[in-house]
mmCIF file of N, CA and C and ligand atoms in Angstrom:
data_model
loop_
_atom_site.group_PDB
_atom_site.id
_atom_site.type_symbol
_atom_site.label_atom_id
_atom_site.label_comp_id
_atom_site.label_asym_id
_atom_site.label_seq_id
_atom_site.Cartn_x
_atom_site.Cartn_y
_atom_site.Cartn_z
ATOM 1 N N MET A 11 -22.366 13.529 7.066
ATOM 2 C CA MET A 11 -21.120 12.787 6.840
ATOM 3 C C MET A 11 -21.199 11.434 7.556
ATOM 4 N N ASN A 12 -20.855 10.362 6.860
ATOM 5 C CA ASN A 12 -20.859 9.065 7.545
ATOM 6 C C ASN A 12 -19.548 8.855 8.295
ATOM 7 N N GLU A 13 -19.477 7.726 9.002
ATOM 8 C CA GLU A 13 -18.339 7.479 9.882
ATOM 9 C C GLU A 13 -17.016 7.412 9.113
ATOM 10 N N MET A 14 -17.071 6.776 7.946
ATOM 11 C CA MET A 14 -15.859 6.608 7.136
ATOM 12 C C MET A 14 -15.355 7.964 6.643
ATOM 13 N N GLU A 15 -16.282 8.818 6.192
ATOM 14 C CA GLU A 15 -15.896 10.152 5.715
ATOM 15 C C GLU A 15 -15.301 10.985 6.842
ATOM 16 N N GLU A 16 -15.910 10.843 8.008
ATOM 17 C CA GLU A 16 -15.448 11.568 9.189
ATOM 18 C C GLU A 16 -14.015 11.158 9.529
ATOM 19 N N LEU A 17 -13.772 9.849 9.511
ATOM 20 C CA LEU A 17 -12.454 9.309 9.826
ATOM 21 C C LEU A 17 -11.438 9.776 8.781
ATOM 22 N N TYR A 18 -11.835 9.731 7.534
ATOM 23 C CA TYR A 18 -10.982 10.168 6.425
ATOM 24 C C TYR A 18 -10.541 11.612 6.634
ATOM 25 N N ARG A 19 -11.516 12.458 6.935
ATOM 26 C CA ARG A 19 -11.252 13.874 7.119
ATOM 27 C C ARG A 19 -10.296 14.115 8.299
ATOM 28 N N GLU A 20 -10.570 13.416 9.391
ATOM 29 C CA GLU A 20 -9.743 13.585 10.599
ATOM 30 C C GLU A 20 -8.307 13.145 10.374
ATOM 31 N N ILE A 21 -8.139 12.014 9.722
ATOM 32 C CA ILE A 21 -6.788 11.476 9.514
ATOM 33 C C ILE A 21 -6.002 12.349 8.546
ATOM 34 N N ILE A 22 -6.652 12.800 7.480
ATOM 35 C CA ILE A 22 -5.978 13.682 6.520
ATOM 36 C C ILE A 22 -5.551 14.983 7.224
ATOM 37 N N LEU A 23 -6.456 15.561 7.988
ATOM 38 C CA LEU A 23 -6.139 16.828 8.673
ATOM 39 C C LEU A 23 -4.982 16.649 9.646
ATOM 40 N N ASP A 24 -5.017 15.554 10.409
ATOM 41 C CA ASP A 24 -3.996 15.302 11.413
ATOM 42 C C ASP A 24 -2.620 15.108 10.775
ATOM 43 N N HIS A 25 -2.548 14.261 9.744
ATOM 44 C CA HIS A 25 -1.243 13.995 9.119
ATOM 45 C C HIS A 25 -0.755 15.177 8.285
ATOM 46 N N ASN A 26 -1.678 15.998 7.810
ATOM 47 C CA ASN A 26 -1.257 17.192 7.069
ATOM 48 C C ASN A 26 -0.655 18.220 8.019
ATOM 49 N N LYS A 27 -1.266 18.331 9.191
ATOM 50 C CA LYS A 27 -0.804 19.319 10.161
ATOM 51 C C LYS A 27 0.488 18.866 10.845
ATOM 52 N N ARG A 28 0.571 17.574 11.134
ATOM 53 C CA ARG A 28 1.755 17.038 11.818
ATOM 54 C C ARG A 28 2.294 15.844 11.038
ATOM 55 N N PRO A 29 2.879 16.099 9.862
ATOM 56 C CA PRO A 29 3.349 14.959 9.070
ATOM 57 C C PRO A 29 4.447 14.183 9.792
ATOM 58 N N ARG A 30 4.330 12.844 9.784
ATOM 59 C CA ARG A 30 5.331 11.991 10.437
ATOM 60 C C ARG A 30 6.479 11.746 9.459
ATOM 61 N N ASN A 31 7.692 11.623 10.019
ATOM 62 C CA ASN A 31 8.876 11.292 9.215
ATOM 63 C C ASN A 31 9.077 12.281 8.060
ATOM 64 N N PHE A 32 8.819 13.552 8.345
ATOM 65 C CA PHE A 32 8.873 14.593 7.317
ATOM 66 C C PHE A 32 10.229 15.295 7.382
ATOM 67 N N HIS A 33 11.216 14.704 6.721
ATOM 68 C CA HIS A 33 12.562 15.267 6.698
ATOM 69 C C HIS A 33 13.377 14.536 5.640
ATOM 70 N N ALA A 34 14.490 15.153 5.237
ATOM 71 C CA ALA A 34 15.402 14.481 4.309
ATOM 72 C C ALA A 34 16.214 13.455 5.089
ATOM 73 N N MET A 35 16.885 12.541 4.371
ATOM 74 C CA MET A 35 17.713 11.530 5.038
ATOM 75 C C MET A 35 19.069 11.476 4.331
ATOM 76 N N GLU A 36 20.110 11.785 5.117
ATOM 77 C CA GLU A 36 21.469 11.844 4.547
ATOM 78 C C GLU A 36 21.953 10.473 4.065
ATOM 79 N N ASP A 37 21.673 9.448 4.856
ATOM 80 C CA ASP A 37 22.258 8.135 4.559
ATOM 81 C C ASP A 37 21.253 7.152 3.953
ATOM 82 N N ALA A 38 20.312 7.694 3.177
ATOM 83 C CA ALA A 38 19.328 6.824 2.522
ATOM 84 C C ALA A 38 20.032 5.918 1.502
ATOM 85 N N THR A 39 19.566 4.671 1.412
ATOM 86 C CA THR A 39 20.100 3.770 0.387
ATOM 87 C C THR A 39 19.265 3.848 -0.892
ATOM 88 N N HIS A 40 18.034 4.317 -0.749
ATOM 89 C CA HIS A 40 17.141 4.463 -1.905
ATOM 90 C C HIS A 40 16.448 5.820 -1.810
ATOM 91 N N HIS A 41 16.256 6.433 -2.971
ATOM 92 C CA HIS A 41 15.656 7.772 -2.984
ATOM 93 C C HIS A 41 15.019 8.000 -4.348
ATOM 94 N N ALA A 42 13.822 8.538 -4.373
ATOM 95 C CA ALA A 42 13.203 8.902 -5.657
ATOM 96 C C ALA A 42 12.350 10.156 -5.482
ATOM 97 N N ASP A 43 12.214 10.878 -6.583
ATOM 98 C CA ASP A 43 11.338 12.055 -6.640
ATOM 99 C C ASP A 43 10.027 11.649 -7.291
ATOM 100 N N GLY A 44 8.929 12.120 -6.744
ATOM 101 C CA GLY A 44 7.628 11.835 -7.341
ATOM 102 C C GLY A 44 6.918 13.123 -7.722
ATOM 103 N N HIS A 45 6.273 13.097 -8.877
ATOM 104 C CA HIS A 45 5.545 14.277 -9.357
ATOM 105 C C HIS A 45 4.124 13.893 -9.711
ATOM 106 N N ASN A 46 3.216 14.748 -9.343
ATOM 107 C CA ASN A 46 1.833 14.583 -9.777
ATOM 108 C C ASN A 46 1.412 15.868 -10.473
ATOM 109 N N PRO A 47 1.644 15.936 -11.792
ATOM 110 C CA PRO A 47 1.384 17.186 -12.528
ATOM 111 C C PRO A 47 -0.064 17.642 -12.451
ATOM 112 N N LEU A 48 -0.993 16.700 -12.255
ATOM 113 C CA LEU A 48 -2.414 17.054 -12.185
ATOM 114 C C LEU A 48 -2.703 18.057 -11.079
ATOM 115 N N CYS A 49 -2.002 17.881 -9.949
ATOM 116 C CA CYS A 49 -2.284 18.719 -8.778
ATOM 117 C C CYS A 49 -1.098 19.610 -8.446
ATOM 118 N N GLY A 50 0.097 19.231 -8.933
ATOM 119 C CA GLY A 50 1.298 19.988 -8.609
ATOM 120 C C GLY A 50 2.034 19.453 -7.392
ATOM 121 N N ASP A 51 1.696 18.230 -6.963
ATOM 122 C CA ASP A 51 2.375 17.642 -5.805
ATOM 123 C C ASP A 51 3.774 17.184 -6.198
ATOM 124 N N GLU A 52 4.744 17.499 -5.339
ATOM 125 C CA GLU A 52 6.126 17.070 -5.551
ATOM 126 C C GLU A 52 6.592 16.474 -4.245
ATOM 127 N N ILE A 53 6.963 15.207 -4.248
ATOM 128 C CA ILE A 53 7.504 14.653 -3.010
ATOM 129 C C ILE A 53 8.784 13.862 -3.284
ATOM 130 N N GLU A 54 9.607 13.787 -2.262
ATOM 131 C CA GLU A 54 10.803 12.961 -2.323
ATOM 132 C C GLU A 54 10.664 11.910 -1.239
ATOM 133 N N VAL A 55 10.967 10.671 -1.595
ATOM 134 C CA VAL A 55 10.919 9.584 -0.609
ATOM 135 C C VAL A 55 12.341 9.074 -0.382
ATOM 136 N N PHE A 56 12.695 8.910 0.880
ATOM 137 C CA PHE A 56 14.018 8.409 1.277
ATOM 138 C C PHE A 56 13.832 7.100 2.034
ATOM 139 N N VAL A 57 14.637 6.108 1.695
ATOM 140 C CA VAL A 57 14.536 4.822 2.385
ATOM 141 C C VAL A 57 15.937 4.349 2.746
ATOM 142 N N LYS A 58 16.071 3.820 3.948
ATOM 143 C CA LYS A 58 17.313 3.160 4.334
ATOM 144 C C LYS A 58 17.007 1.690 4.532
ATOM 145 N N VAL A 59 17.560 0.868 3.629
ATOM 146 C CA VAL A 59 17.332 -0.570 3.701
ATOM 147 C C VAL A 59 18.531 -1.222 4.367
ATOM 148 N N GLU A 60 18.245 -2.031 5.373
ATOM 149 C CA GLU A 60 19.299 -2.766 6.082
ATOM 150 C C GLU A 60 18.821 -4.186 6.326
ATOM 151 N N GLY A 61 19.603 -5.164 5.866
ATOM 152 C CA GLY A 61 19.257 -6.572 6.095
ATOM 153 C C GLY A 61 17.875 -6.933 5.568
ATOM 154 N N GLY A 62 17.521 -6.407 4.394
ATOM 155 C CA GLY A 62 16.235 -6.752 3.790
ATOM 156 C C GLY A 62 15.031 -6.091 4.437
ATOM 157 N N LYS A 63 15.307 -5.157 5.360
ATOM 158 C CA LYS A 63 14.209 -4.446 6.029
ATOM 159 C C LYS A 63 14.304 -2.944 5.796
ATOM 160 N N ILE A 64 13.162 -2.292 5.931
ATOM 161 C CA ILE A 64 13.135 -0.838 5.880
ATOM 162 C C ILE A 64 13.505 -0.323 7.270
ATOM 163 N N ALA A 65 14.799 -0.013 7.439
ATOM 164 C CA ALA A 65 15.271 0.432 8.747
ATOM 165 C C ALA A 65 14.767 1.838 9.037
ATOM 166 N N ASP A 66 14.661 2.641 7.961
ATOM 167 C CA ASP A 66 14.156 4.000 8.149
ATOM 168 C C ASP A 66 13.532 4.474 6.843
ATOM 169 N N ILE A 67 12.550 5.344 6.957
ATOM 170 C CA ILE A 67 11.875 5.878 5.764
ATOM 171 C C ILE A 67 11.366 7.268 6.091
ATOM 172 N N SER A 68 11.553 8.191 5.155
ATOM 173 C CA SER A 68 11.083 9.557 5.384
ATOM 174 C C SER A 68 10.709 10.187 4.052
ATOM 175 N N PHE A 69 10.127 11.363 4.124
ATOM 176 C CA PHE A 69 9.766 12.068 2.892
ATOM 177 C C PHE A 69 9.836 13.566 3.130
ATOM 178 N N GLN A 70 9.913 14.309 2.045
ATOM 179 C CA GLN A 70 9.754 15.753 2.131
ATOM 180 C C GLN A 70 9.187 16.231 0.803
ATOM 181 N N GLY A 71 8.765 17.480 0.770
ATOM 182 C CA GLY A 71 8.226 18.000 -0.476
ATOM 183 C C GLY A 71 7.083 18.960 -0.228
ATOM 184 N N GLU A 72 6.494 19.359 -1.351
ATOM 185 C CA GLU A 72 5.397 20.318 -1.336
ATOM 186 C C GLU A 72 4.212 19.650 -2.003
ATOM 187 N N GLY A 73 3.091 19.694 -1.345
ATOM 188 C CA GLY A 73 1.932 19.095 -1.986
ATOM 189 C C GLY A 73 0.676 19.408 -1.218
ATOM 190 N N CYS A 74 -0.426 18.920 -1.745
ATOM 191 C CA CYS A 74 -1.711 19.152 -1.093
ATOM 192 C C CYS A 74 -1.824 18.260 0.150
ATOM 193 N N ALA A 75 -2.857 18.483 0.913
ATOM 194 C CA ALA A 75 -3.051 17.750 2.172
ATOM 195 C C ALA A 75 -3.143 16.242 1.935
ATOM 196 N N ILE A 76 -3.741 15.854 0.823
ATOM 197 C CA ILE A 76 -3.917 14.417 0.580
ATOM 198 C C ILE A 76 -2.576 13.754 0.259
ATOM 199 N N SER A 77 -1.762 14.392 -0.583
ATOM 200 C CA SER A 77 -0.472 13.784 -0.932
ATOM 201 C C SER A 77 0.431 13.711 0.298
ATOM 202 N N LYS A 78 0.375 14.748 1.109
ATOM 203 C CA LYS A 78 1.232 14.801 2.291
ATOM 204 C C LYS A 78 0.793 13.782 3.343
ATOM 205 N N SER A 79 -0.495 13.707 3.581
ATOM 206 C CA SER A 79 -0.951 12.782 4.620
ATOM 207 C C SER A 79 -0.795 11.333 4.164
ATOM 208 N N SER A 80 -0.948 11.080 2.872
ATOM 209 C CA SER A 80 -0.757 9.718 2.378
ATOM 210 C C SER A 80 0.703 9.299 2.567
ATOM 211 N N ALA A 81 1.629 10.205 2.275
ATOM 212 C CA ALA A 81 3.058 9.910 2.460
ATOM 213 C C ALA A 81 3.378 9.716 3.938
ATOM 214 N N SER A 82 2.765 10.535 4.779
ATOM 215 C CA SER A 82 2.987 10.437 6.213
ATOM 216 C C SER A 82 2.487 9.087 6.746
ATOM 217 N N LEU A 83 1.298 8.685 6.308
ATOM 218 C CA LEU A 83 0.743 7.386 6.710
ATOM 219 C C LEU A 83 1.633 6.248 6.206
ATOM 220 N N MET A 84 2.130 6.401 4.984
ATOM 221 C CA MET A 84 2.968 5.362 4.396
ATOM 222 C C MET A 84 4.250 5.162 5.206
ATOM 223 N N THR A 85 4.926 6.270 5.537
ATOM 224 C CA THR A 85 6.189 6.132 6.265
ATOM 225 C C THR A 85 5.939 5.554 7.661
ATOM 226 N N SER A 86 4.834 5.943 8.292
ATOM 227 C CA SER A 86 4.524 5.406 9.626
ATOM 228 C C SER A 86 4.286 3.903 9.552
ATOM 229 N N ALA A 87 3.621 3.476 8.481
ATOM 230 C CA ALA A 87 3.221 2.069 8.386
ATOM 231 C C ALA A 87 4.380 1.146 8.018
ATOM 232 N N LEU A 88 5.305 1.647 7.220
ATOM 233 C CA LEU A 88 6.283 0.726 6.621
ATOM 234 C C LEU A 88 7.616 0.648 7.355
ATOM 235 N N LYS A 89 7.850 1.549 8.288
ATOM 236 C CA LYS A 89 9.109 1.505 9.019
ATOM 237 C C LYS A 89 9.222 0.175 9.765
ATOM 238 N N GLY A 90 10.344 -0.532 9.544
ATOM 239 C CA GLY A 90 10.554 -1.806 10.230
ATOM 240 C C GLY A 90 10.045 -3.021 9.467
ATOM 241 N N LYS A 91 9.289 -2.779 8.390
ATOM 242 C CA LYS A 91 8.770 -3.908 7.603
ATOM 243 C C LYS A 91 9.863 -4.470 6.691
ATOM 244 N N THR A 92 9.705 -5.730 6.284
ATOM 245 C CA THR A 92 10.639 -6.279 5.302
ATOM 246 C C THR A 92 10.286 -5.690 3.930
ATOM 247 N N LEU A 93 11.233 -5.801 2.992
ATOM 248 C CA LEU A 93 10.976 -5.271 1.646
ATOM 249 C C LEU A 93 9.786 -5.976 1.008
ATOM 250 N N ASP A 94 9.687 -7.283 1.217
ATOM 251 C CA ASP A 94 8.561 -8.020 0.639
ATOM 252 C C ASP A 94 7.230 -7.524 1.196
ATOM 253 N N GLU A 95 7.187 -7.323 2.518
ATOM 254 C CA GLU A 95 5.960 -6.811 3.138
ATOM 255 C C GLU A 95 5.623 -5.424 2.598
ATOM 256 N N ALA A 96 6.650 -4.591 2.486
ATOM 257 C CA ALA A 96 6.434 -3.213 2.026
ATOM 258 C C ALA A 96 5.905 -3.198 0.594
ATOM 259 N N LYS A 97 6.490 -4.025 -0.274
ATOM 260 C CA LYS A 97 6.042 -4.057 -1.673
ATOM 261 C C LYS A 97 4.613 -4.578 -1.767
ATOM 262 N N ARG A 98 4.311 -5.597 -0.933
ATOM 263 C CA ARG A 98 2.963 -6.148 -0.945
ATOM 264 C C ARG A 98 1.961 -5.079 -0.485
ATOM 265 N N GLU A 99 2.333 -4.364 0.583
ATOM 266 C CA GLU A 99 1.436 -3.334 1.114
ATOM 267 C C GLU A 99 1.212 -2.219 0.083
ATOM 268 N N CYS A 100 2.269 -1.840 -0.634
ATOM 269 C CA CYS A 100 2.136 -0.843 -1.709
ATOM 270 C C CYS A 100 1.087 -1.305 -2.717
ATOM 271 N N GLY A 101 1.189 -2.567 -3.109
ATOM 272 C CA GLY A 101 0.250 -3.114 -4.090
ATOM 273 C C GLY A 101 -1.181 -3.064 -3.583
ATOM 274 N N ILE A 102 -1.372 -3.424 -2.324
ATOM 275 C CA ILE A 102 -2.719 -3.444 -1.738
ATOM 276 C C ILE A 102 -3.289 -2.028 -1.669
ATOM 277 N N VAL A 103 -2.454 -1.080 -1.221
ATOM 278 C CA VAL A 103 -2.948 0.294 -1.046
ATOM 279 C C VAL A 103 -3.295 0.919 -2.394
ATOM 280 N N VAL A 104 -2.429 0.717 -3.389
ATOM 281 C CA VAL A 104 -2.722 1.292 -4.705
ATOM 282 C C VAL A 104 -4.007 0.667 -5.275
ATOM 283 N N ALA A 105 -4.173 -0.632 -5.100
ATOM 284 C CA ALA A 105 -5.397 -1.299 -5.583
ATOM 285 C C ALA A 105 -6.629 -0.744 -4.863
ATOM 286 N N MET A 106 -6.480 -0.487 -3.548
ATOM 287 C CA MET A 106 -7.587 0.069 -2.766
ATOM 288 C C MET A 106 -7.934 1.482 -3.250
ATOM 289 N N LEU A 107 -6.893 2.309 -3.439
ATOM 290 C CA LEU A 107 -7.119 3.711 -3.808
ATOM 291 C C LEU A 107 -7.719 3.842 -5.204
ATOM 292 N N THR A 108 -7.347 2.928 -6.097
ATOM 293 C CA THR A 108 -7.830 3.026 -7.467
ATOM 294 C C THR A 108 -9.102 2.208 -7.670
ATOM 295 N N GLY A 109 -9.628 1.662 -6.558
ATOM 296 C CA GLY A 109 -10.918 0.982 -6.633
ATOM 297 C C GLY A 109 -10.843 -0.424 -7.200
ATOM 298 N N LYS A 110 -9.631 -1.001 -7.268
ATOM 299 C CA LYS A 110 -9.504 -2.351 -7.816
ATOM 300 C C LYS A 110 -9.830 -3.416 -6.775
ATOM 301 N N THR A 111 -9.832 -3.016 -5.514
ATOM 302 C CA THR A 111 -10.238 -3.988 -4.492
ATOM 303 C C THR A 111 -11.012 -3.277 -3.389
ATOM 304 N N ASP A 112 -11.937 -4.016 -2.789
ATOM 305 C CA ASP A 112 -12.676 -3.483 -1.650
ATOM 306 C C ASP A 112 -12.330 -4.234 -0.390
ATOM 307 N N SER A 113 -11.522 -5.293 -0.523
ATOM 308 C CA SER A 113 -11.157 -6.042 0.683
ATOM 309 C C SER A 113 -9.876 -5.457 1.250
ATOM 310 N N ILE A 114 -10.026 -4.792 2.360
ATOM 311 C CA ILE A 114 -8.921 -4.070 2.973
ATOM 312 C C ILE A 114 -8.471 -4.846 4.214
ATOM 313 N N PRO A 115 -7.239 -5.354 4.202
ATOM 314 C CA PRO A 115 -6.789 -6.101 5.386
ATOM 315 C C PRO A 115 -6.680 -5.208 6.620
ATOM 316 N N ASP A 116 -6.969 -5.771 7.793
ATOM 317 C CA ASP A 116 -6.922 -5.015 9.046
ATOM 318 C C ASP A 116 -5.560 -4.394 9.303
ATOM 319 N N GLU A 117 -4.497 -5.083 8.822
ATOM 320 C CA GLU A 117 -3.145 -4.606 9.091
ATOM 321 C C GLU A 117 -2.908 -3.188 8.564
ATOM 322 N N LEU A 118 -3.737 -2.719 7.651
ATOM 323 C CA LEU A 118 -3.515 -1.372 7.102
ATOM 324 C C LEU A 118 -3.822 -0.271 8.109
ATOM 325 N N GLY A 119 -4.621 -0.559 9.112
ATOM 326 C CA GLY A 119 -4.920 0.432 10.147
ATOM 327 C C GLY A 119 -5.489 1.716 9.550
ATOM 328 N N ASP A 120 -4.911 2.866 9.974
ATOM 329 C CA ASP A 120 -5.411 4.176 9.548
ATOM 330 C C ASP A 120 -5.376 4.374 8.034
ATOM 331 N N ILE A 121 -4.477 3.662 7.365
ATOM 332 C CA ILE A 121 -4.356 3.833 5.913
ATOM 333 C C ILE A 121 -5.673 3.525 5.217
ATOM 334 N N ALA A 122 -6.444 2.623 5.814
ATOM 335 C CA ALA A 122 -7.725 2.250 5.212
ATOM 336 C C ALA A 122 -8.615 3.471 5.018
ATOM 337 N N ALA A 123 -8.439 4.482 5.871
ATOM 338 C CA ALA A 123 -9.262 5.694 5.763
ATOM 339 C C ALA A 123 -9.014 6.431 4.451
ATOM 340 N N LEU A 124 -7.839 6.211 3.855
ATOM 341 C CA LEU A 124 -7.528 6.897 2.589
ATOM 342 C C LEU A 124 -8.489 6.512 1.464
ATOM 343 N N GLN A 125 -9.160 5.366 1.636
ATOM 344 C CA GLN A 125 -10.088 4.974 0.572
ATOM 345 C C GLN A 125 -11.208 6.006 0.396
ATOM 346 N N GLY A 126 -11.368 6.894 1.396
ATOM 347 C CA GLY A 126 -12.342 7.978 1.265
ATOM 348 C C GLY A 126 -12.065 8.856 0.051
ATOM 349 N N VAL A 127 -10.827 8.848 -0.434
ATOM 350 C CA VAL A 127 -10.439 9.683 -1.571
ATOM 351 C C VAL A 127 -11.145 9.228 -2.854
ATOM 352 N N ARG A 128 -11.643 7.999 -2.835
ATOM 353 C CA ARG A 128 -12.301 7.492 -4.049
ATOM 354 C C ARG A 128 -13.543 8.294 -4.418
ATOM 355 N N GLN A 129 -14.080 9.022 -3.431
ATOM 356 C CA GLN A 129 -15.219 9.890 -3.750
ATOM 357 C C GLN A 129 -14.803 11.109 -4.567
ATOM 358 N N PHE A 130 -13.491 11.342 -4.624
ATOM 359 C CA PHE A 130 -12.983 12.511 -5.336
ATOM 360 C C PHE A 130 -11.970 12.027 -6.376
ATOM 361 N N PRO A 131 -12.456 11.517 -7.507
ATOM 362 C CA PRO A 131 -11.567 10.857 -8.475
ATOM 363 C C PRO A 131 -10.373 11.712 -8.897
ATOM 364 N N ALA A 132 -10.530 13.023 -8.929
ATOM 365 C CA ALA A 132 -9.432 13.885 -9.356
ATOM 366 C C ALA A 132 -8.277 13.870 -8.354
ATOM 367 N N ARG A 133 -8.558 13.419 -7.132
ATOM 368 C CA ARG A 133 -7.530 13.443 -6.092
ATOM 369 C C ARG A 133 -6.857 12.096 -5.846
ATOM 370 N N ILE A 134 -7.290 11.075 -6.565
ATOM 371 C CA ILE A 134 -6.744 9.734 -6.309
ATOM 372 C C ILE A 134 -5.234 9.705 -6.536
ATOM 373 N N LYS A 135 -4.771 10.406 -7.565
ATOM 374 C CA LYS A 135 -3.332 10.409 -7.853
ATOM 375 C C LYS A 135 -2.526 11.137 -6.773
ATOM 376 N N CYS A 136 -3.168 12.043 -6.061
ATOM 377 C CA CYS A 136 -2.506 12.688 -4.921
ATOM 378 C C CYS A 136 -2.197 11.624 -3.867
ATOM 379 N N ALA A 137 -3.135 10.706 -3.682
ATOM 380 C CA ALA A 137 -2.998 9.688 -2.640
ATOM 381 C C ALA A 137 -2.050 8.561 -3.061
ATOM 382 N N THR A 138 -1.990 8.256 -4.366
ATOM 383 C CA THR A 138 -1.129 7.146 -4.798
ATOM 384 C C THR A 138 0.318 7.596 -5.016
ATOM 385 N N LEU A 139 0.540 8.909 -5.124
ATOM 386 C CA LEU A 139 1.870 9.416 -5.490
ATOM 387 C C LEU A 139 3.004 8.853 -4.628
ATOM 388 N N SER A 140 2.874 8.947 -3.310
ATOM 389 C CA SER A 140 3.984 8.515 -2.453
ATOM 390 C C SER A 140 4.246 7.013 -2.586
ATOM 391 N N TRP A 141 3.182 6.247 -2.778
ATOM 392 C CA TRP A 141 3.326 4.783 -2.883
ATOM 393 C C TRP A 141 4.044 4.421 -4.174
ATOM 394 N N HIS A 142 3.681 5.088 -5.275
ATOM 395 C CA HIS A 142 4.370 4.845 -6.544
ATOM 396 C C HIS A 142 5.837 5.278 -6.446
ATOM 397 N N THR A 143 6.064 6.381 -5.757
ATOM 398 C CA THR A 143 7.436 6.889 -5.631
ATOM 399 C C THR A 143 8.276 5.913 -4.805
ATOM 400 N N LEU A 144 7.695 5.363 -3.757
ATOM 401 C CA LEU A 144 8.412 4.366 -2.957
ATOM 402 C C LEU A 144 8.739 3.135 -3.803
ATOM 403 N N GLU A 145 7.747 2.631 -4.537
ATOM 404 C CA GLU A 145 7.980 1.447 -5.384
ATOM 405 C C GLU A 145 9.122 1.720 -6.355
ATOM 406 N N GLU A 146 9.094 2.914 -6.949
ATOM 407 C CA GLU A 146 10.129 3.291 -7.912
ATOM 408 C C GLU A 146 11.505 3.291 -7.240
ATOM 409 N N SER A 147 11.591 3.873 -6.058
ATOM 410 C CA SER A 147 12.891 3.961 -5.378
ATOM 411 C C SER A 147 13.408 2.568 -5.035
ATOM 412 N N LEU A 148 12.523 1.665 -4.625
ATOM 413 C CA LEU A 148 12.958 0.314 -4.254
ATOM 414 C C LEU A 148 13.419 -0.476 -5.476
ATOM 415 N N GLN A 149 12.915 -0.090 -6.647
ATOM 416 C CA GLN A 149 13.338 -0.745 -7.891
ATOM 417 C C GLN A 149 14.591 -0.080 -8.465
ATOM 418 N N GLY A 150 15.136 0.896 -7.730
ATOM 419 C CA GLY A 150 16.353 1.562 -8.192
ATOM 420 C C GLY A 150 16.089 2.750 -9.098
ATOM 421 N N GLY A 151 14.822 3.122 -9.280
ATOM 422 C CA GLY A 151 14.479 4.267 -10.123
ATOM 423 C C GLY A 151 14.696 5.570 -9.373
ATOM 424 N N LYS A 152 14.702 6.659 -10.125
ATOM 425 C CA LYS A 152 14.973 7.963 -9.515
ATOM 426 C C LYS A 152 13.755 8.882 -9.539
ATOM 427 N N THR A 153 12.870 8.660 -10.507
ATOM 428 C CA THR A 153 11.696 9.535 -10.570
ATOM 429 C C THR A 153 10.427 8.730 -10.867
ATOM 430 N N ALA A 154 9.339 9.216 -10.321
ATOM 431 C CA ALA A 154 8.043 8.605 -10.591
ATOM 432 C C ALA A 154 7.073 9.717 -10.926
ATOM 433 N N SER A 155 6.183 9.430 -11.852
ATOM 434 C CA SER A 155 5.167 10.418 -12.203
ATOM 435 C C SER A 155 3.832 9.712 -12.265
ATOM 436 N N THR A 156 2.775 10.430 -11.875
ATOM 437 C CA THR A 156 1.450 9.822 -11.912
ATOM 438 C C THR A 156 0.873 9.881 -13.331
ATOM 439 N N GLU A 157 1.565 10.593 -14.218
ATOM 440 C CA GLU A 157 1.083 10.666 -15.609
ATOM 441 C C GLU A 157 1.565 9.486 -16.423
HETATM 442 ZN ZN1 ZN B 9 -2.547 16.728 -4.657
#
């Protein structure tokens, strides 16, 4: 296993075992359900937007380790960011996960390890699910599907 694979494995295991921001949110201003029929992942993303910023973000649901850890990494990274920053980061991460870009900005931190999923094409949608669901919720949508 190379260093990147090792890091990928460690981060996925850690966030799967101890998911961050893993709870419902009563006073969310935005909320969407995400489904990935390929794997059976179901997640809900909750966002509280205040003054153009993501004041709080959380998720809950049932899914595989990759979908859960990707959502956990996403909520950790985006809390406190402006909406513009969050949308830009969503775009970068989805492009990275789907192999559309190899230039990963340093600001992504641990999220960069998710690119390890590209070795397992069947699992890429597990990793993009939470990001698509967040984008959908910020656009006022209620559901997102990877299909
Ligand atoms: Zn999955």
